[in-house]
PDB file of N, CA, C and O in Angstrom:
ATOM      1  N   MET A 160      87.548 101.409-182.578  1.00  0.00           N
ATOM      2  CA  MET A 160      86.307 100.432-183.134  1.00  0.00           C
ATOM      3  C   MET A 160      86.436  99.163-182.054  1.00  0.00           C
ATOM      4  O   MET A 160      87.444  98.730-182.066  1.00  0.00           O
ATOM      5  N   ASP A 161      85.073  98.868-181.245  1.00  0.00           N
ATOM      6  CA  ASP A 161      85.024  97.540-181.042  1.00  0.00           C
ATOM      7  C   ASP A 161      85.212  96.926-181.753  1.00  0.00           C
ATOM      8  O   ASP A 161      84.478  96.580-183.085  1.00  0.00           O
ATOM      9  N   SER A 162      85.063  94.633-181.069  1.00  0.00           N
ATOM     10  CA  SER A 162      84.873  94.028-181.593  1.00  0.00           C
ATOM     11  C   SER A 162      83.077  93.899-182.517  1.00  0.00           C
ATOM     12  O   SER A 162      82.815  92.763-183.494  1.00  0.00           O
ATOM     13  N   THR A 163      82.961  94.637-181.505  1.00  0.00           N
ATOM     14  CA  THR A 163      81.415  94.301-182.190  1.00  0.00           C
ATOM     15  C   THR A 163      80.301  96.260-183.076  1.00  0.00           C
ATOM     16  O   THR A 163      79.605  96.087-182.988  1.00  0.00           O
ATOM     17  N   THR A 164      81.076  96.714-183.112  1.00  0.00           N
ATOM     18  CA  THR A 164      81.099  97.829-184.139  1.00  0.00           C
ATOM     19  C   THR A 164      80.839  97.705-185.401  1.00  0.00           C
ATOM     20  O   THR A 164      81.967  98.091-185.944  1.00  0.00           O
ATOM     21  N   PHE A 165      79.792  97.936-186.407  1.00  0.00           N
ATOM     22  CA  PHE A 165      79.776  97.421-187.541  1.00  0.00           C
ATOM     23  C   PHE A 165      79.282  99.128-188.347  1.00  0.00           C
ATOM     24  O   PHE A 165      78.422  99.987-187.737  1.00  0.00           O
ATOM     25  N   THR A 166      80.338  99.428-189.313  1.00  0.00           N
ATOM     26  CA  THR A 166      80.001 100.454-189.592  1.00  0.00           C
ATOM     27  C   THR A 166      79.322 101.022-191.275  1.00  0.00           C
ATOM     28  O   THR A 166      78.806 102.036-191.338  1.00  0.00           O
ATOM     29  N   GLN A 167      79.209  99.976-191.734  1.00  0.00           N
ATOM     30  CA  GLN A 167      79.843  99.610-192.935  1.00  0.00           C
ATOM     31  C   GLN A 167      78.651  98.730-193.413  1.00  0.00           C
ATOM     32  O   GLN A 167      79.592  98.039-193.916  1.00  0.00           O
ATOM     33  N   TRP A 168      77.521  98.881-193.163  1.00  0.00           N
ATOM     34  CA  TRP A 168      77.119  97.769-193.482  1.00  0.00           C
ATOM     35  C   TRP A 168      76.233  97.748-195.207  1.00  0.00           C
ATOM     36  O   TRP A 168      76.183  98.904-195.797  1.00  0.00           O
ATOM     37  N   ARG A 169      75.866  96.680-195.585  1.00  0.00           N
ATOM     38  CA  ARG A 169      75.656  96.423-196.920  1.00  0.00           C
ATOM     39  C   ARG A 169      74.439  94.913-197.359  1.00  0.00           C
ATOM     40  O   ARG A 169      74.620  94.311-196.308  1.00  0.00           O
ATOM     41  N   LYS A 170      73.517  95.432-198.494  1.00  0.00           N
ATOM     42  CA  LYS A 170      72.100  94.436-198.212  1.00  0.00           C
ATOM     43  C   LYS A 170      72.789  93.319-199.211  1.00  0.00           C
ATOM     44  O   LYS A 170      73.353  93.507-199.938  1.00  0.00           O
ATOM     45  N   SER A 171      72.234  92.547-198.622  1.00  0.00           N
ATOM     46  CA  SER A 171      72.607  90.938-200.367  1.00  0.00           C
ATOM     47  C   SER A 171      72.081  90.880-200.755  1.00  0.00           C
ATOM     48  O   SER A 171      70.955  91.949-200.850  1.00  0.00           O
ATOM     49  N   SER A 172      73.145  90.777-202.033  1.00  0.00           N
ATOM     50  CA  SER A 172      72.426  90.638-203.268  1.00  0.00           C
ATOM     51  C   SER A 172      71.490  89.610-203.324  1.00  0.00           C
ATOM     52  O   SER A 172      70.780  89.438-204.523  1.00  0.00           O
ATOM     53  N   TYR A 173      71.430  88.856-202.599  1.00  0.00           N
ATOM     54  CA  TYR A 173      70.206  88.002-202.962  1.00  0.00           C
ATOM     55  C   TYR A 173      69.103  88.455-202.815  1.00  0.00           C
ATOM     56  O   TYR A 173      67.900  88.069-202.388  1.00  0.00           O
ATOM     57  N   SER A 174      68.793  89.214-201.689  1.00  0.00           N
ATOM     58  CA  SER A 174      67.645  90.390-201.007  1.00  0.00           C
ATOM     59  C   SER A 174      66.689  91.000-201.507  1.00  0.00           C
ATOM     60  O   SER A 174      67.352  91.161-202.314  1.00  0.00           O
ATOM     61  N   GLY A 175      65.723  91.553-201.600  1.00  0.00           N
ATOM     62  CA  GLY A 175      64.424  92.082-202.532  1.00  0.00           C
ATOM     63  C   GLY A 175      63.673  90.990-203.337  1.00  0.00           C
ATOM     64  O   GLY A 175      63.326  90.557-203.067  1.00  0.00           O
ATOM     65  N   GLY A 176      62.514  91.244-203.482  1.00  0.00           N
ATOM     66  CA  GLY A 176      61.613  90.506-204.254  1.00  0.00           C
ATOM     67  C   GLY A 176      60.439  91.031-203.751  1.00  0.00           C
ATOM     68  O   GLY A 176      60.509  92.061-202.351  1.00  0.00           O
ATOM     69  N   ASP A 177      59.556  90.527-203.353  1.00  0.00           N
ATOM     70  CA  ASP A 177      58.635  90.149-202.849  1.00  0.00           C
ATOM     71  C   ASP A 177      58.814  89.572-201.475  1.00  0.00           C
ATOM     72  O   ASP A 177      57.062  89.258-200.907  1.00  0.00           O
ATOM     73  N   SER A 178      59.299  88.557-201.371  1.00  0.00           N
ATOM     74  CA  SER A 178      59.943  87.549-199.893  1.00  0.00           C
ATOM     75  C   SER A 178      59.831  88.302-198.258  1.00  0.00           C
ATOM     76  O   SER A 178      59.210  87.710-198.086  1.00  0.00           O
ATOM     77  N   GLY A 179      60.369  89.660-198.969  1.00  0.00           N
ATOM     78  CA  GLY A 179      60.869  89.953-197.267  1.00  0.00           C
ATOM     79  C   GLY A 179      62.027  89.564-196.209  1.00  0.00           C
ATOM     80  O   GLY A 179      61.800  89.784-195.164  1.00  0.00           O
ATOM     81  N   GLN A 180      62.000  88.586-197.348  1.00  0.00           N
ATOM     82  CA  GLN A 180      63.483  88.246-196.671  1.00  0.00           C
ATOM     83  C   GLN A 180      64.533  88.713-196.572  1.00  0.00           C
ATOM     84  O   GLN A 180      65.327  88.817-197.979  1.00  0.00           O
ATOM     85  N   CYS A 181      65.363  89.774-196.210  1.00  0.00           N
ATOM     86  CA  CYS A 181      66.053  90.761-196.394  1.00  0.00           C
ATOM     87  C   CYS A 181      67.546  91.011-195.204  1.00  0.00           C
ATOM     88  O   CYS A 181      66.860  90.693-194.190  1.00  0.00           O
ATOM     89  N   VAL A 182      68.423  90.386-195.663  1.00  0.00           N
ATOM     90  CA  VAL A 182      69.644  90.962-194.851  1.00  0.00           C
ATOM     91  C   VAL A 182      71.012  91.475-195.000  1.00  0.00           C
ATOM     92  O   VAL A 182      71.009  91.478-196.408  1.00  0.00           O
ATOM     93  N   GLU A 183      71.480  92.459-194.338  1.00  0.00           N
ATOM     94  CA  GLU A 183      72.940  92.836-194.207  1.00  0.00           C
ATOM     95  C   GLU A 183      73.445  92.551-193.536  1.00  0.00           C
ATOM     96  O   GLU A 183      73.325  92.108-192.012  1.00  0.00           O
ATOM     97  N   ILE A 184      74.973  92.777-193.931  1.00  0.00           N
ATOM     98  CA  ILE A 184      75.981  92.327-193.495  1.00  0.00           C
ATOM     99  C   ILE A 184      77.080  93.366-193.194  1.00  0.00           C
ATOM    100  O   ILE A 184      77.382  94.005-194.236  1.00  0.00           O
ATOM    101  N   ALA A 185      77.756  93.340-192.608  1.00  0.00           N
ATOM    102  CA  ALA A 185      79.050  94.228-192.353  1.00  0.00           C
ATOM    103  C   ALA A 185      80.618  93.093-191.223  1.00  0.00           C
ATOM    104  O   ALA A 185      80.129  91.931-191.502  1.00  0.00           O
ATOM    105  N   GLN A 186      81.302  93.836-191.774  1.00  0.00           N
ATOM    106  CA  GLN A 186      82.645  93.322-191.379  1.00  0.00           C
ATOM    107  C   GLN A 186      83.619  94.082-191.162  1.00  0.00           C
ATOM    108  O   GLN A 186      83.937  95.091-191.117  1.00  0.00           O
ATOM    109  N   VAL A 187      83.825  93.214-189.301  1.00  0.00           N
ATOM    110  CA  VAL A 187      84.773  94.147-188.745  1.00  0.00           C
ATOM    111  C   VAL A 187      86.468  92.969-188.789  1.00  0.00           C
ATOM    112  O   VAL A 187      86.176  92.156-189.229  1.00  0.00           O
ATOM    113  N   THR A 188      87.952  93.358-188.319  1.00  0.00           N
ATOM    114  CA  THR A 188      88.958  92.563-188.388  1.00  0.00           C
ATOM    115  C   THR A 188      88.595  91.305-187.963  1.00  0.00           C
ATOM    116  O   THR A 188      88.402  90.990-189.183  1.00  0.00           O
ATOM    117  N   ALA A 189      87.078  90.288-186.644  1.00  0.00           N
ATOM    118  CA  ALA A 189      87.927  88.915-187.004  1.00  0.00           C
ATOM    119  C   ALA A 189      86.024  88.560-187.145  1.00  0.00           C
ATOM    120  O   ALA A 189      85.863  87.935-186.694  1.00  0.00           O
ATOM    121  N   LEU A 190      84.930  89.961-187.552  1.00  0.00           N
ATOM    122  CA  LEU A 190      83.499  89.452-187.065  1.00  0.00           C
ATOM    123  C   LEU A 190      83.217  89.661-188.078  1.00  0.00           C
ATOM    124  O   LEU A 190      83.443  90.575-188.368  1.00  0.00           O
ATOM    125  N   ILE A 191      82.033  88.430-188.812  1.00  0.00           N
ATOM    126  CA  ILE A 191      81.178  89.417-189.355  1.00  0.00           C
ATOM    127  C   ILE A 191      80.026  89.202-189.066  1.00  0.00           C
ATOM    128  O   ILE A 191      78.973  88.664-188.352  1.00  0.00           O
ATOM    129  N   GLY A 192      79.467  90.772-189.330  1.00  0.00           N
ATOM    130  CA  GLY A 192      77.560  90.772-188.563  1.00  0.00           C
ATOM    131  C   GLY A 192      76.518  90.671-189.312  1.00  0.00           C
ATOM    132  O   GLY A 192      76.781  90.583-190.538  1.00  0.00           O
ATOM    133  N   LEU A 193      75.649  90.266-189.026  1.00  0.00           N
ATOM    134  CA  LEU A 193      74.110  90.098-189.522  1.00  0.00           C
ATOM    135  C   LEU A 193      72.933  90.814-188.703  1.00  0.00           C
ATOM    136  O   LEU A 193      72.911  90.865-187.376  1.00  0.00           O
ATOM    137  N   ARG A 194      71.768  91.158-189.579  1.00  0.00           N
ATOM    138  CA  ARG A 194      70.926  91.926-189.210  1.00  0.00           C
ATOM    139  C   ARG A 194      69.781  91.842-190.552  1.00  0.00           C
ATOM    140  O   ARG A 194      70.104  91.894-191.289  1.00  0.00           O
ATOM    141  N   ASP A 195      68.444  92.599-189.897  1.00  0.00           N
ATOM    142  CA  ASP A 195      67.424  92.047-190.836  1.00  0.00           C
ATOM    143  C   ASP A 195      67.291  93.817-191.099  1.00  0.00           C
ATOM    144  O   ASP A 195      67.834  94.623-190.285  1.00  0.00           O
ATOM    145  N   SER A 196      67.783  93.725-192.753  1.00  0.00           N
ATOM    146  CA  SER A 196      67.729  95.239-193.845  1.00  0.00           C
ATOM    147  C   SER A 196      66.117  95.471-192.824  1.00  0.00           C
ATOM    148  O   SER A 196      66.487  97.185-193.351  1.00  0.00           O
ATOM    149  N   LYS A 197      65.296  95.499-192.538  1.00  0.00           N
ATOM    150  CA  LYS A 197      63.773  95.838-192.191  1.00  0.00           C
ATOM    151  C   LYS A 197      63.771  96.483-191.268  1.00  0.00           C
ATOM    152  O   LYS A 197      62.968  97.514-191.056  1.00  0.00           O
ATOM    153  N   ASN A 198      64.795  96.068-189.950  1.00  0.00           N
ATOM    154  CA  ASN A 198      65.070  96.641-188.817  1.00  0.00           C
ATOM    155  C   ASN A 198      65.831  97.011-188.286  1.00  0.00           C
ATOM    156  O   ASN A 198      66.409  96.054-187.716  1.00  0.00           O
ATOM    157  N   PRO A 199      67.071  97.634-188.722  1.00  0.00           N
ATOM    158  CA  PRO A 199      68.461  97.452-188.346  1.00  0.00           C
ATOM    159  C   PRO A 199      68.760  98.180-186.840  1.00  0.00           C
ATOM    160  O   PRO A 199      69.458  97.541-186.534  1.00  0.00           O
ATOM    161  N   ASP A 200      67.334  99.057-186.099  1.00  0.00           N
ATOM    162  CA  ASP A 200      67.530  98.965-185.275  1.00  0.00           C
ATOM    163  C   ASP A 200      67.550  98.117-183.547  1.00  0.00           C
ATOM    164  O   ASP A 200      67.918  98.217-182.867  1.00  0.00           O
ATOM    165  N   SER A 201      67.259  96.673-184.632  1.00  0.00           N
ATOM    166  CA  SER A 201      66.654  95.388-183.571  1.00  0.00           C
ATOM    167  C   SER A 201      67.899  94.856-182.632  1.00  0.00           C
ATOM    168  O   SER A 201      67.812  93.835-181.956  1.00  0.00           O
ATOM    169  N   GLY A 202      69.083  94.877-183.642  1.00  0.00           N
ATOM    170  CA  GLY A 202      70.620  94.008-182.831  1.00  0.00           C
ATOM    171  C   GLY A 202      70.850  93.160-183.975  1.00  0.00           C
ATOM    172  O   GLY A 202      70.235  93.459-185.234  1.00  0.00           O
ATOM    173  N   HIS A 203      71.809  92.651-183.642  1.00  0.00           N
ATOM    174  CA  HIS A 203      72.089  91.553-184.767  1.00  0.00           C
ATOM    175  C   HIS A 203      72.913  90.853-184.007  1.00  0.00           C
ATOM    176  O   HIS A 203      73.121  90.753-182.721  1.00  0.00           O
ATOM    177  N   LEU A 204      73.589  90.044-185.114  1.00  0.00           N
ATOM    178  CA  LEU A 204      73.870  88.841-184.668  1.00  0.00           C
ATOM    179  C   LEU A 204      76.136  88.895-184.915  1.00  0.00           C
ATOM    180  O   LEU A 204      76.419  89.840-185.760  1.00  0.00           O
ATOM    181  N   ALA A 205      76.993  88.575-183.913  1.00  0.00           N
ATOM    182  CA  ALA A 205      78.010  88.633-184.556  1.00  0.00           C
ATOM    183  C   ALA A 205      78.677  87.774-184.416  1.00  0.00           C
ATOM    184  O   ALA A 205      78.997  86.521-183.711  1.00  0.00           O
ATOM    185  N   LEU A 206      79.771  87.212-185.903  1.00  0.00           N
ATOM    186  CA  LEU A 206      79.579  85.348-185.644  1.00  0.00           C
ATOM    187  C   LEU A 206      81.433  85.564-185.957  1.00  0.00           C
ATOM    188  O   LEU A 206      81.473  86.595-187.391  1.00  0.00           O
ATOM    189  N   ASP A 207      82.014  84.749-185.333  1.00  0.00           N
ATOM    190  CA  ASP A 207      83.149  85.386-186.137  1.00  0.00           C
ATOM    191  C   ASP A 207      83.507  84.128-187.405  1.00  0.00           C
ATOM    192  O   ASP A 207      82.320  83.222-187.986  1.00  0.00           O
ATOM    193  N   ARG A 208      84.609  83.637-188.364  1.00  0.00           N
ATOM    194  CA  ARG A 208      84.702  83.662-189.665  1.00  0.00           C
ATOM    195  C   ARG A 208      84.437  81.761-190.308  1.00  0.00           C
ATOM    196  O   ARG A 208      83.688  81.487-191.104  1.00  0.00           O
ATOM    197  N   ALA A 209      84.878  81.601-189.672  1.00  0.00           N
ATOM    198  CA  ALA A 209      84.801  80.074-189.535  1.00  0.00           C
ATOM    199  C   ALA A 209      83.505  79.344-188.843  1.00  0.00           C
ATOM    200  O   ALA A 209      82.062  79.174-189.144  1.00  0.00           O
ATOM    201  N   THR A 210      82.752  80.150-188.417  1.00  0.00           N
ATOM    202  CA  THR A 210      81.124  79.805-187.891  1.00  0.00           C
ATOM    203  C   THR A 210      80.048  80.961-188.566  1.00  0.00           C
ATOM    204  O   THR A 210      78.873  79.537-189.529  1.00  0.00           O
ATOM    205  N   PHE A 211      80.470  82.385-189.475  1.00  0.00           N
ATOM    206  CA  PHE A 211      79.862  82.236-190.673  1.00  0.00           C
ATOM    207  C   PHE A 211      80.293  81.302-191.693  1.00  0.00           C
ATOM    208  O   PHE A 211      78.797  81.312-192.400  1.00  0.00           O
ATOM    209  N   ALA A 212      80.921  80.897-192.337  1.00  0.00           N
ATOM    210  CA  ALA A 212      80.971  79.487-193.052  1.00  0.00           C
ATOM    211  C   ALA A 212      80.553  78.938-192.855  1.00  0.00           C
ATOM    212  O   ALA A 212      79.879  77.974-194.331  1.00  0.00           O
ATOM    213  N   THR A 213      79.942  78.520-191.565  1.00  0.00           N
ATOM    214  CA  THR A 213      79.411  77.217-191.387  1.00  0.00           C
ATOM    215  C   THR A 213      77.594  77.438-191.738  1.00  0.00           C
ATOM    216  O   THR A 213      77.011  77.050-192.429  1.00  0.00           O
ATOM    217  N   LEU A 214      77.450  78.519-191.037  1.00  0.00           N
ATOM    218  CA  LEU A 214      76.054  79.064-191.512  1.00  0.00           C
ATOM    219  C   LEU A 214      75.545  79.372-192.656  1.00  0.00           C
ATOM    220  O   LEU A 214      75.042  78.459-193.345  1.00  0.00           O
ATOM    221  N   ILE A 215      76.480  80.062-194.408  1.00  0.00           N
ATOM    222  CA  ILE A 215      76.427  79.890-194.873  1.00  0.00           C
ATOM    223  C   ILE A 215      75.586  78.502-195.926  1.00  0.00           C
ATOM    224  O   ILE A 215      75.891  78.122-196.436  1.00  0.00           O
ATOM    225  N   ASP A 216      77.285  77.220-195.788  1.00  0.00           N
ATOM    226  CA  ASP A 216      77.192  76.163-195.494  1.00  0.00           C
ATOM    227  C   ASP A 216      75.285  75.923-196.045  1.00  0.00           C
ATOM    228  O   ASP A 216      75.321  74.875-196.520  1.00  0.00           O
ATOM    229  N   HIS A 217      75.655  75.802-194.539  1.00  0.00           N
ATOM    230  CA  HIS A 217      73.994  75.009-194.316  1.00  0.00           C
ATOM    231  C   HIS A 217      73.017  75.904-194.748  1.00  0.00           C
ATOM    232  O   HIS A 217      71.553  75.238-195.717  1.00  0.00           O
ATOM    233  N   VAL A 218      72.839  77.403-194.596  1.00  0.00           N
ATOM    234  CA  VAL A 218      71.192  78.037-195.828  1.00  0.00           C
ATOM    235  C   VAL A 218      72.225  77.154-197.354  1.00  0.00           C
ATOM    236  O   VAL A 218      70.703  76.732-198.126  1.00  0.00           O
ATOM    237  N   LYS A 219      73.329  77.262-197.744  1.00  0.00           N
ATOM    238  CA  LYS A 219      72.644  76.800-199.316  1.00  0.00           C
ATOM    239  C   LYS A 219      72.670  74.971-199.574  1.00  0.00           C
ATOM    240  O   LYS A 219      71.848  74.835-200.429  1.00  0.00           O
ATOM    241  N   ALA A 220      72.701  74.440-198.389  1.00  0.00           N
ATOM    242  CA  ALA A 220      72.275  72.700-198.691  1.00  0.00           C
ATOM    243  C   ALA A 220      70.698  73.095-198.432  1.00  0.00           C
ATOM    244  O   ALA A 220      70.190  71.721-197.972  1.00  0.00           O
ATOM    245  N   GLY A 221      70.113  74.099-197.794  1.00  0.00           N
ATOM    246  CA  GLY A 221      68.586  73.730-197.835  1.00  0.00           C
ATOM    247  C   GLY A 221      68.301  73.028-195.815  1.00  0.00           C
ATOM    248  O   GLY A 221      67.164  73.349-195.378  1.00  0.00           O
ATOM    249  N   ALA A 222      69.886  73.739-195.217  1.00  0.00           N
ATOM    250  CA  ALA A 222      69.490  72.536-193.446  1.00  0.00           C
ATOM    251  C   ALA A 222      68.157  73.393-193.229  1.00  0.00           C
ATOM    252  O   ALA A 222      67.811  73.067-192.138  1.00  0.00           O
ATOM    253  N   LEU A 223      68.796  74.930-193.382  1.00  0.00           N
ATOM    254  CA  LEU A 223      67.971  76.144-192.446  1.00  0.00           C
ATOM    255  C   LEU A 223      66.593  76.570-193.035  1.00  0.00           C
ATOM    256  O   LEU A 223      65.853  77.414-192.482  1.00  0.00           O
ATOM    257  N   ASP A 224      66.012  75.513-193.893  1.00  0.00           N
ATOM    258  CA  ASP A 224      64.643  75.979-194.384  1.00  0.00           C
ATOM    259  C   ASP A 224      63.595  76.211-193.648  1.00  0.00           C
ATOM    260  O   ASP A 224      63.690  75.104-192.899  1.00  0.00           O
ATOM    261  N   LEU A 225      62.756  77.090-193.308  1.00  0.00           N
ATOM    262  CA  LEU A 225      61.580  76.427-192.306  1.00  0.00           C
ATOM    263  C   LEU A 225      60.184  76.358-193.530  1.00  0.00           C
ATOM    264  O   LEU A 225      60.124  76.408-194.157  1.00  0.00           O
TER     265      LEU A 225
END
């Protein structure tokens, strides 16, 4: 498995409801993958752990709300 092949995707526990905002994550050794659960074949992001942690901090702080 190379570093961008994610085989076990799981849906976020915060996804659901009627918002239409759903995300799945997967993990390989040094990377975290993120993809749209409604369109899983459209591609994914692959982030190292530090970048993923920063992203989560920004989401929790509301810095990325549109």
